[in-house]
Tab-separated table of C-alpha atoms in Angstrom:
chain	number	residue	atom	x	y	z
A	80	MET	CA	113.122	117.545	115.898
A	81	ARG	CA	110.045	120.466	115.389
A	82	HIS	CA	106.356	119.120	114.990
A	83	TYR	CA	103.382	120.894	113.021
A	84	ASP	CA	99.962	121.197	112.819
A	85	LEU	CA	100.766	120.876	109.052
A	86	VAL	CA	102.881	120.450	106.623
A	87	ILE	CA	103.107	121.508	102.920
A	88	ILE	CA	105.376	120.143	100.278
A	89	GLY	CA	105.837	122.609	97.485
A	90	SER	CA	104.679	126.067	96.430
A	91	GLY	CA	102.621	125.370	93.290
A	92	SER	CA	98.481	124.338	93.729
A	93	GLY	CA	99.227	123.532	97.460
A	94	ASN	CA	100.474	127.327	97.952
A	95	SER	CA	96.710	127.840	98.071
A	96	ILE	CA	95.959	125.681	100.684
A	97	VAL	CA	96.337	128.262	103.795
A	98	ASP	CA	93.739	131.176	104.056
A	99	GLU	CA	92.697	132.553	107.333
A	100	ARG	CA	90.775	129.716	108.193
A	101	PHE	CA	94.285	127.894	109.497
A	102	ALA	CA	95.272	131.058	111.221
A	103	GLU	CA	95.650	128.895	114.280
A	104	TRP	CA	97.474	125.935	112.883
A	105	ASP	CA	101.379	125.749	112.829
A	106	VAL	CA	101.966	125.347	109.411
A	107	ALA	CA	105.006	124.943	107.752
A	108	ILE	CA	105.499	125.627	102.674
A	109	VAL	CA	108.527	123.214	101.682
A	110	GLU	CA	110.000	124.648	98.973
A	111	LYS	CA	112.993	124.295	97.586
A	112	GLY	CA	113.345	127.811	95.220
A	113	ILE	CA	113.081	130.177	97.996
A	114	GLY	CA	115.234	133.107	97.630
A	115	PRO	CA	117.139	134.911	95.355
A	116	GLY	CA	116.027	133.255	91.966
A	117	SER	CA	113.075	132.366	93.587
A	118	VAL	CA	110.131	130.105	91.696
A	119	TYR	CA	107.776	130.586	94.668
A	120	GLY	CA	104.640	130.062	92.914
A	121	GLY	CA	105.191	126.425	91.121
A	122	THR	CA	105.869	124.941	88.053
A	123	CYS	CA	102.590	126.851	85.700
A	124	LEU	CA	103.918	130.243	87.635
A	125	ASN	CA	107.819	130.167	86.593
A	126	VAL	CA	107.893	127.988	84.006
A	127	GLY	CA	104.996	126.339	82.649
A	128	CYS	CA	101.515	127.287	81.194
A	129	ILE	CA	102.066	131.212	82.539
A	130	PRO	CA	105.117	131.774	80.267
A	131	THR	CA	104.674	129.817	78.051
A	132	LYS	CA	101.583	131.151	77.008
A	133	MET	CA	102.580	134.822	77.619
A	134	PHE	CA	105.062	133.927	74.214
A	135	VAL	CA	102.830	132.115	72.268
A	136	HIS	CA	100.731	135.088	72.331
A	137	ALA	CA	103.778	137.022	70.860
A	138	ALA	CA	104.644	134.318	68.845
A	139	ASP	CA	100.716	134.838	67.227
A	140	THR	CA	100.775	138.364	66.800
A	141	ALA	CA	104.630	138.115	64.931
A	142	ARG	CA	102.670	135.059	62.789
A	143	THR	CA	99.994	137.864	61.642
A	144	PRO	CA	101.238	139.327	58.698
A	145	ALA	CA	102.071	135.564	56.990
A	146	GLY	CA	98.696	135.416	56.322
A	147	SER	CA	97.199	139.042	55.995
A	148	SER	CA	97.254	138.970	51.649
A	149	ARG	CA	94.718	136.792	51.754
A	150	LEU	CA	92.175	139.099	53.266
A	151	GLY	CA	93.376	141.640	51.167
A	152	VAL	CA	95.679	143.750	53.789
A	153	ASP	CA	99.119	143.449	53.373
A	154	LEU	CA	101.920	143.054	56.920
A	155	GLU	CA	104.947	142.889	57.218
A	156	LEU	CA	107.044	141.417	59.808
A	157	ARG	CA	110.206	144.105	60.399
A	158	GLY	CA	111.996	142.433	63.693
A	159	VAL	CA	111.459	140.380	66.491
A	160	ARG	CA	113.121	141.957	69.506
A	161	TRP	CA	113.925	138.767	71.569
A	162	GLY	CA	115.413	140.889	75.050
A	163	GLU	CA	112.470	142.820	74.981
A	164	ILE	CA	109.290	139.525	75.068
A	165	ARG	CA	111.990	137.815	77.139
A	166	ASP	CA	111.811	140.367	79.678
A	167	ARG	CA	108.681	142.217	79.813
A	168	ILE	CA	106.752	138.514	80.284
A	169	PHE	CA	109.574	137.695	83.760
A	170	GLY	CA	109.299	141.076	84.066
A	171	ARG	CA	106.086	140.907	85.570
A	172	ILE	CA	105.912	136.460	86.297
A	173	ASP	CA	109.578	137.245	88.511
A	174	PRO	CA	108.033	139.616	91.169
A	175	ILE	CA	104.599	137.883	91.573
A	176	ALA	CA	107.451	134.941	92.236
A	177	ALA	CA	109.052	136.587	94.929
A	178	GLY	CA	105.649	139.123	95.709
A	179	GLY	CA	104.616	135.687	97.163
A	180	GLU	CA	107.038	134.533	99.215
A	181	ARG	CA	107.661	137.372	100.391
A	182	TYR	CA	103.657	136.974	101.564
A	183	ARG	CA	103.697	134.200	103.185
A	184	ALA	CA	107.221	134.655	105.041
A	185	GLU	CA	106.403	137.811	106.711
A	186	GLY	CA	102.080	137.999	106.075
A	187	SER	CA	101.438	134.702	107.615
A	188	PRO	CA	102.716	135.054	111.261
A	189	ASN	CA	101.908	130.996	111.711
A	190	VAL	CA	103.114	130.465	108.507
A	191	THR	CA	107.412	128.902	108.145
A	192	LEU	CA	109.159	128.726	105.107
A	193	LEU	CA	112.010	126.510	105.073
A	194	LYS	CA	113.712	126.597	101.812
A	195	GLY	CA	115.388	123.020	100.626
A	196	THR	CA	114.085	119.613	99.267
A	197	ALA	CA	112.142	117.566	102.037
A	198	ARG	CA	112.663	114.226	102.064
A	199	PHE	CA	110.518	111.596	104.042
A	200	THR	CA	112.375	109.429	106.456
A	201	GLY	CA	109.307	107.856	108.335
A	202	VAL	CA	105.543	108.307	108.638
A	203	ARG	CA	104.912	111.951	108.912
A	204	GLU	CA	108.486	111.614	108.806
A	205	LEU	CA	110.968	114.414	106.858
A	206	VAL	CA	113.842	116.124	106.504
A	207	VAL	CA	114.506	119.339	105.027
A	208	GLU	CA	118.201	120.037	103.348
A	209	THR	CA	118.812	123.777	104.029
A	210	ALA	CA	121.659	125.882	102.982
A	211	ALA	CA	122.713	125.699	106.891
A	212	GLY	CA	122.573	121.683	107.059
A	213	PRO	CA	119.504	119.010	107.292
A	214	GLN	CA	116.333	120.528	109.033
A	215	ALA	CA	114.389	117.271	110.611
A	216	LEU	CA	110.621	117.975	111.560
A	217	THR	CA	107.562	116.221	111.901
A	218	ALA	CA	103.424	116.791	111.643
A	219	ASP	CA	100.247	116.129	112.246
A	220	ARG	CA	98.828	116.229	108.344
A	221	ILE	CA	101.250	116.505	105.628
A	222	VAL	CA	100.217	117.443	102.026
A	223	VAL	CA	102.925	116.537	99.234
A	224	ALA	CA	102.157	119.049	96.666
A	225	ALA	CA	106.158	119.050	94.882
A	226	GLY	CA	104.956	118.455	91.287
A	227	SER	CA	107.580	117.244	88.333
A	228	ARG	CA	110.283	117.747	86.565
A	229	PRO	CA	111.248	117.593	83.104
A	230	ALA	CA	112.037	114.010	81.897
A	231	VAL	CA	115.139	113.726	79.767
A	232	PRO	CA	115.760	110.544	77.796
A	233	ASP	CA	118.955	107.766	79.269
A	234	LEU	CA	120.932	109.012	75.427
A	235	PRO	CA	124.795	108.761	75.315
A	236	GLY	CA	126.291	112.317	75.383
A	237	ILE	CA	122.869	113.646	76.212
A	238	ASP	CA	124.224	115.583	79.046
A	239	THR	CA	127.524	117.326	77.815
A	240	SER	CA	125.258	118.186	74.939
A	241	GLY	CA	124.320	122.006	76.957
A	242	TYR	CA	120.294	120.275	76.312
A	243	LEU	CA	117.569	122.940	76.840
A	244	THR	CA	114.085	121.892	78.503
A	245	SER	CA	111.261	123.591	79.672
A	246	ASP	CA	112.640	125.063	83.030
A	247	THR	CA	115.583	126.689	80.645
A	248	VAL	CA	114.717	127.433	77.323
A	249	MET	CA	112.748	130.688	77.918
A	250	ARG	CA	115.650	132.485	79.387
A	251	LEU	CA	117.821	132.488	76.046
A	252	ASP	CA	120.026	134.952	75.696
A	253	GLU	CA	119.304	135.106	72.058
A	254	LEU	CA	117.765	133.342	69.703
A	255	PRO	CA	119.396	130.667	68.057
A	256	PRO	CA	119.613	130.459	63.904
A	257	ARG	CA	118.484	126.552	64.337
A	258	MET	CA	116.845	124.296	67.413
A	259	ILE	CA	116.373	120.876	67.224
A	260	ILE	CA	113.367	119.451	69.505
A	261	MET	CA	112.486	115.868	70.928
A	262	GLY	CA	109.413	115.473	71.685
A	263	THR	CA	106.117	115.953	69.962
A	264	GLY	CA	103.473	116.471	72.851
A	265	PHE	CA	101.856	119.913	74.083
A	266	VAL	CA	105.323	121.162	75.695
A	267	GLY	CA	107.472	120.350	72.608
A	268	VAL	CA	105.036	121.156	70.236
A	269	GLU	CA	103.422	125.039	71.550
A	270	LEU	CA	107.571	125.582	71.906
A	271	ALA	CA	107.969	125.081	68.433
A	272	HIS	CA	105.614	127.154	67.714
A	273	VAL	CA	106.920	130.637	69.665
A	274	PHE	CA	110.823	129.313	68.626
A	275	SER	CA	109.543	128.879	64.747
A	276	ALA	CA	107.138	132.508	64.916
A	277	LEU	CA	110.109	134.362	66.405
A	278	GLY	CA	112.400	133.036	62.933
A	279	VAL	CA	114.348	129.873	64.145
A	280	GLU	CA	114.407	126.849	61.622
A	281	ILE	CA	112.735	124.303	63.698
A	282	THR	CA	113.352	120.945	63.704
A	283	VAL	CA	111.174	117.698	65.679
A	284	ILE	CA	112.149	114.799	65.936
A	285	GLY	CA	109.350	111.860	67.210
A	286	ARG	CA	109.526	108.281	67.581
A	287	SER	CA	105.717	107.277	66.068
A	288	ASP	CA	104.354	108.813	62.711
A	289	LEU	CA	101.907	111.955	63.953
A	290	LEU	CA	102.559	114.673	66.348
A	291	LEU	CA	100.008	114.707	69.621
A	292	ARG	CA	99.433	111.701	68.988
A	293	HIS	CA	97.332	111.389	72.108
A	294	GLU	CA	94.630	113.160	71.041
A	295	ASP	CA	92.016	112.218	68.965
A	296	THR	CA	93.547	110.293	65.599
A	297	ASP	CA	91.698	113.198	63.404
A	298	ILE	CA	93.203	115.884	65.002
A	299	ALA	CA	96.739	114.754	65.323
A	300	ARG	CA	96.850	114.313	61.592
A	301	ARG	CA	95.019	117.450	60.770
A	302	PHE	CA	98.012	118.966	62.868
A	303	THR	CA	100.610	116.952	61.378
A	304	ASP	CA	99.828	117.725	58.189
A	305	LEU	CA	99.914	121.066	58.407
A	306	ALA	CA	102.942	121.140	61.243
A	307	GLY	CA	104.724	119.741	58.340
A	308	GLN	CA	104.249	123.244	56.558
A	309	ARG	CA	106.408	125.313	59.018
A	310	TRP	CA	108.559	122.261	60.506
A	311	ASP	CA	111.238	120.107	59.432
A	312	LEU	CA	109.783	116.956	61.107
A	313	ARG	CA	112.083	114.199	61.628
A	314	MET	CA	108.802	111.599	62.178
A	315	ASP	CA	109.263	107.408	63.405
A	316	ARG	CA	113.392	108.587	64.584
A	317	THR	CA	114.923	107.211	67.006
A	318	ALA	CA	117.806	108.606	68.938
A	319	SER	CA	121.106	106.991	69.291
A	320	ARG	CA	123.214	110.307	70.434
A	321	VAL	CA	124.141	113.454	71.424
A	322	GLU	CA	127.145	114.677	70.981
A	323	ARG	CA	128.399	118.755	71.486
A	324	GLU	CA	131.052	120.231	68.080
A	325	GLY	CA	131.434	123.574	69.549
A	326	SER	CA	128.593	125.532	68.626
A	327	LEU	CA	126.862	122.707	67.172
A	328	VAL	CA	124.870	120.118	68.652
A	329	ARG	CA	124.744	116.500	66.817
A	330	VAL	CA	121.718	114.265	67.159
A	331	TYR	CA	122.313	110.731	65.322
A	332	VAL	CA	118.527	109.057	64.946
A	333	ASP	CA	117.892	105.869	63.177
A	334	GLY	CA	114.391	106.075	61.021
A	335	PRO	CA	112.582	104.295	57.777
A	336	ASP	CA	115.368	105.386	55.664
A	337	GLY	CA	118.324	104.838	57.724
A	338	PRO	CA	120.634	106.320	59.456
A	339	GLU	CA	120.459	109.967	59.665
A	340	THR	CA	122.453	112.948	61.791
A	341	LEU	CA	120.897	116.046	62.197
A	342	GLU	CA	122.412	119.577	63.436
A	343	ALA	CA	121.435	122.741	64.958
A	344	GLU	CA	122.299	125.398	67.600
A	345	GLU	CA	120.439	124.551	70.455
A	346	LEU	CA	118.315	121.184	71.397
A	347	LEU	CA	114.911	121.198	73.048
A	348	VAL	CA	114.632	118.135	75.002
A	349	ALA	CA	110.738	117.955	75.330
A	350	THR	CA	109.619	114.189	76.413
A	351	GLY	CA	107.220	114.725	78.887
A	352	ARG	CA	107.583	115.325	82.905
A	353	VAL	CA	108.477	113.150	85.465
A	354	PRO	CA	106.782	113.298	88.998
A	355	ASN	CA	109.317	113.656	91.816
A	356	THR	CA	108.076	111.210	93.956
A	357	ASP	CA	111.996	110.109	94.253
A	358	LEU	CA	113.276	113.279	95.308
A	359	ILE	CA	111.280	113.644	98.240
A	360	ASP	CA	111.575	109.765	98.904
A	361	ALA	CA	108.407	108.536	98.517
A	362	ALA	CA	108.606	105.213	99.467
A	363	ALA	CA	110.436	105.969	102.917
A	364	GLY	CA	107.820	107.700	104.435
A	365	GLY	CA	105.229	104.602	103.504
A	366	LEU	CA	103.723	105.911	100.226
A	367	LYS	CA	101.919	103.525	97.898
A	368	LEU	CA	102.951	104.542	94.249
A	369	THR	CA	101.645	103.565	91.130
A	370	ASP	CA	102.587	101.724	88.092
A	371	ASP	CA	104.291	104.745	86.225
A	372	GLY	CA	105.605	106.363	89.913
A	373	ARG	CA	102.976	108.632	90.422
A	374	VAL	CA	101.900	108.710	94.794
A	375	TYR	CA	98.871	107.033	94.847
A	376	ALA	CA	96.171	109.478	96.298
A	377	ASP	CA	92.340	108.255	96.485
A	378	SER	CA	89.454	110.119	95.557
A	379	THR	CA	89.742	112.602	98.211
A	380	GLN	CA	93.449	113.083	97.711
A	381	ALA	CA	94.732	110.798	100.816
A	382	THR	CA	97.118	108.580	100.399
A	383	SER	CA	97.688	105.611	101.508
A	384	VAL	CA	99.099	107.062	105.188
A	385	GLU	CA	97.141	108.367	107.044
A	386	GLY	CA	97.168	112.382	107.188
A	387	VAL	CA	98.991	112.742	104.783
A	388	TRP	CA	97.263	113.860	100.588
A	389	ALA	CA	98.692	114.118	97.617
A	390	LEU	CA	97.687	116.318	94.484
A	391	GLY	CA	98.745	117.779	91.915
A	392	ASP	CA	101.843	116.765	89.277
A	393	ILE	CA	103.620	114.544	91.748
A	394	SER	CA	99.871	112.186	92.012
A	395	SER	CA	98.158	112.695	89.100
A	396	PRO	CA	97.957	111.546	85.482
A	397	TYR	CA	96.686	114.779	84.214
A	398	GLN	CA	99.341	117.352	85.049
A	399	LEU	CA	97.412	120.496	84.887
A	400	LYS	CA	97.458	123.438	86.532
A	401	HIS	CA	93.695	123.610	86.766
A	402	VAL	CA	93.369	119.887	87.646
A	403	ALA	CA	95.956	120.439	90.215
A	404	ASN	CA	93.598	123.674	91.736
A	405	HIS	CA	90.657	121.665	91.320
A	406	GLU	CA	92.039	118.502	93.614
A	407	ALA	CA	93.668	121.961	96.268
A	408	ARG	CA	90.537	122.907	97.174
A	409	VAL	CA	89.562	119.143	97.943
A	410	VAL	CA	92.734	119.057	100.081
A	411	GLN	CA	92.223	122.114	101.482
A	412	HIS	CA	87.887	120.746	102.641
A	413	ASN	CA	88.908	117.565	103.889
A	414	LEU	CA	91.581	119.137	106.073
A	415	LEU	CA	89.024	121.419	107.167
A	416	ASN	CA	86.381	119.378	107.332
A	417	PRO	CA	88.103	115.802	108.456
A	418	ASP	CA	84.179	113.743	108.777
A	419	ALA	CA	82.575	115.761	106.190
A	420	PRO	CA	84.878	114.813	102.965
A	421	ILE	CA	84.692	115.567	98.921
A	422	GLU	CA	85.669	114.134	96.244
A	423	SER	CA	87.366	115.220	93.558
A	424	ASP	CA	85.775	115.115	89.668
A	425	HIS	CA	87.905	114.043	87.131
A	426	ARG	CA	84.488	112.802	85.249
A	427	TYR	CA	85.495	115.586	82.139
A	428	VAL	CA	89.310	116.675	82.481
A	429	PRO	CA	89.616	119.584	79.071
A	430	HIS	CA	92.654	120.008	78.085
A	431	ALA	CA	94.266	122.324	75.904
A	432	VAL	CA	97.658	122.766	73.388
A	433	PHE	CA	98.499	126.409	72.660
A	434	SER	CA	100.058	126.199	69.456
A	435	ALA	CA	99.484	126.966	65.675
A	436	PRO	CA	96.734	126.326	65.050
A	437	LYS	CA	95.302	125.172	68.608
A	438	ILE	CA	94.184	122.201	70.114
A	439	ALA	CA	90.650	121.635	72.762
A	440	SER	CA	90.336	118.228	73.935
A	441	VAL	CA	87.558	116.617	76.339
A	442	GLY	CA	85.927	113.079	77.016
A	443	LEU	CA	86.586	110.400	74.842
A	444	THR	CA	88.348	110.277	72.003
A	445	GLU	CA	86.881	108.215	68.868
A	446	GLU	CA	89.317	105.362	69.330
A	447	GLN	CA	88.592	105.267	73.193
A	448	ALA	CA	85.290	104.854	72.538
A	449	ARG	CA	85.885	102.544	70.036
A	450	ALA	CA	88.341	100.218	72.366
A	451	ALA	CA	86.334	100.280	75.260
A	452	GLY	CA	83.199	99.083	72.930
A	453	ILE	CA	80.931	102.564	73.646
A	454	GLU	CA	77.947	102.952	71.128
A	455	TYR	CA	78.135	106.628	70.614
A	456	VAL	CA	77.590	108.746	67.456
A	457	CYS	CA	80.059	111.760	66.365
A	458	ALA	CA	79.708	115.150	63.607
A	459	THR	CA	82.283	117.341	62.861
A	460	HIS	CA	81.679	121.010	61.346
A	461	ALA	CA	84.970	123.333	60.031
A	462	TYR	CA	85.531	125.898	60.806
A	463	ALA	CA	84.677	126.924	56.692
A	464	ASP	CA	81.466	126.656	57.165
A	465	ILE	CA	80.458	128.856	59.949
A	466	ALA	CA	80.381	132.627	58.498
A	467	TYR	CA	82.802	133.727	60.623
A	468	GLY	CA	84.754	131.249	59.774
A	469	TRP	CA	84.859	132.570	56.502
A	470	ALA	CA	85.400	136.108	57.702
A	471	MET	CA	88.718	134.518	59.036
A	472	GLU	CA	89.212	132.604	55.256
A	473	ASP	CA	90.247	129.158	57.405
A	474	THR	CA	89.906	126.376	55.445
A	475	THR	CA	91.457	123.639	58.101
A	476	GLY	CA	89.784	123.689	61.942
A	477	PHE	CA	87.049	122.364	62.867
A	478	VAL	CA	84.993	120.713	65.608
A	479	LYS	CA	84.537	116.984	66.242
A	480	LEU	CA	81.619	115.782	68.497
A	481	LEU	CA	80.809	112.144	70.119
A	482	ALA	CA	77.503	111.648	71.579
A	483	ASP	CA	75.659	108.896	73.164
A	484	PRO	CA	72.577	108.030	70.464
A	485	ILE	CA	70.019	107.509	72.710
A	486	THR	CA	70.507	109.671	75.661
A	487	GLY	CA	72.129	112.725	74.048
A	488	LEU	CA	74.246	112.715	76.057
A	489	LEU	CA	78.152	114.394	74.748
A	490	LEU	CA	80.951	111.700	75.205
A	491	GLY	CA	83.845	113.772	74.099
A	492	ALA	CA	85.041	117.047	72.153
A	493	HIS	CA	87.580	117.831	70.103
A	494	LEU	CA	89.054	120.793	68.210
A	495	ILE	CA	91.126	122.245	66.405
A	496	GLY	CA	91.696	126.124	64.937
A	497	PRO	CA	91.000	129.733	66.501
A	498	GLU	CA	90.465	130.151	70.004
A	499	ALA	CA	89.470	126.585	70.116
A	500	PRO	CA	90.417	126.644	74.115
A	501	THR	CA	87.463	128.895	74.241
A	502	LEU	CA	85.537	127.435	72.078
A	503	ILE	CA	85.179	124.083	73.857
A	504	GLN	CA	84.089	125.926	77.106
A	505	PRO	CA	80.391	125.595	76.712
A	506	VAL	CA	80.946	121.622	75.916
A	507	ILE	CA	82.778	121.105	78.962
A	508	GLN	CA	79.808	122.891	80.492
A	509	ALA	CA	77.260	120.700	79.014
A	510	MET	CA	79.540	117.513	79.551
A	511	HIS	CA	78.919	118.529	83.937
A	512	PHE	CA	76.019	119.174	84.167
A	513	GLY	CA	74.112	116.735	82.435
A	514	LEU	CA	72.476	118.650	79.081
A	515	ASP	CA	72.216	116.702	76.602
A	516	ALA	CA	73.138	118.119	72.620
A	517	ARG	CA	69.214	118.357	71.727
A	518	THR	CA	68.560	120.704	74.042
A	519	MET	CA	72.189	122.530	74.168
A	520	ALA	CA	72.061	122.383	70.162
A	521	ARG	CA	67.991	124.542	70.550
A	522	GLY	CA	67.089	125.403	74.168
A	523	GLN	CA	69.340	128.846	73.885
A	524	TYR	CA	70.081	130.906	71.373
A	525	TRP	CA	73.551	131.375	69.883
A	526	ILE	CA	74.597	134.421	69.063
A	527	HIS	CA	75.211	135.068	64.849
A	528	PRO	CA	77.904	135.318	63.453
A	529	ALA	CA	79.452	134.500	66.102
A	530	MET	CA	82.045	131.794	66.361
A	531	PRO	CA	80.337	129.371	68.731
A	532	GLU	CA	78.047	128.537	65.839
A	533	LEU	CA	80.270	125.714	65.078
A	534	VAL	CA	79.516	123.744	68.160
A	535	GLU	CA	75.648	124.572	67.386
A	536	ASN	CA	75.631	123.549	63.761
A	537	ALA	CA	78.174	120.286	64.845
A	538	LEU	CA	75.483	119.356	68.263
A	539	LEU	CA	72.969	119.569	65.440
A	540	LYS	CA	74.099	117.153	62.667
A	541	LEU	CA	74.715	114.246	65.563
A	542	ASP	CA	72.333	111.329	64.037
A	543	LEU	CA	70.804	111.213	67.946
A	544	ARG	CA	67.968	108.128	67.160
A	545	VAL	CA	65.480	108.475	70.095
A	546	ALA	CA	63.780	111.791	71.010
A	547	PRO	CA	63.310	112.746	74.518
A	548	ALA	CA	59.851	111.813	75.891
């Protein structure tokens, strides 16, 4: 039974932990996707954030002609070369994954790469199921960073339907004429944007009456209204079964008007992600789990077992790469400085949705503030009411801010419209560093007529009751 100083399960954000400060440590990194067709580097690099946003940029470009005429410019979309789009994206990503694996294998003499699925067999004891057979190992310290995978609903016929997930849809050989998307979260609406912009007819199935229902309700309503102009939205529906007949897939749903049958060439299942706690048999390692099946980690990212840390999708409720990277830096510090641990800062975790229009959010929604009994004031400002919004002829985007009425400290921010993920960054900064709305609005220059004036004007509209002393 091989013993290590440190074992890291997963090569995503966990891979970034080991640097030159670990040169004297005997380290193993376990990754099931090593070798030909390597997915070394984790979800974000290979099947998540990076490739999807590269596809989104192509989709944004393909949509440009549709809105050009209102600016007095006549543009035409002459065609989409799917194979070239796909190969350009993965022609960049695949070598990065392979290079990351090669660097660890050849450039880190103290690091052993093990290909296979690791599972706990006891406290800080693992078995890795490799092609050559199971390998047992123990370690003084283990970092669990094994990520998550697409969730697939338990529907009759779905296993034989040839469904796609976010792991597989971006590698399609050719674009289908039609696609049904099951799911209304950020994965579903981002990929709906990609494929509809590239010419695929999209039908979206949702159980509620809103897309992105976890966003602030005003944002979700605006997005749903706009999405309904592009996609066939089948809301308030519940799927009952799926079947495949030749080149067609059928999804049977029940809705307000009774049973319906939806038909397309491809079915994309985008109903969320599940942490890989079952794959690693976390319970066998003595690891406490949360009610929703994640590995429990405290504010230092330590689990319930001494010497074991967890980070990223397998333990975090956020399932965001920037959160996993932050947690990896915390784990790295705490491994190197066990007598002076630091804590993760999850106070103001932002997120963005790269669909059309784009969305960004940080902090409390109005519904959350109201439910928690938190006193707040709220202000909105439309893109159409700033000079650069006139330039873009944007009539649907807006920002919504929530703040404490006395201190002026921001409680939440929600944007929908062009460059929302960029425009929200000053608000994130203000919240993290305790900058109140009054100071933020009038304590600095705002470039005119740039897009950040959207945020400036919303700050000025907040009805703050007491001026600072």
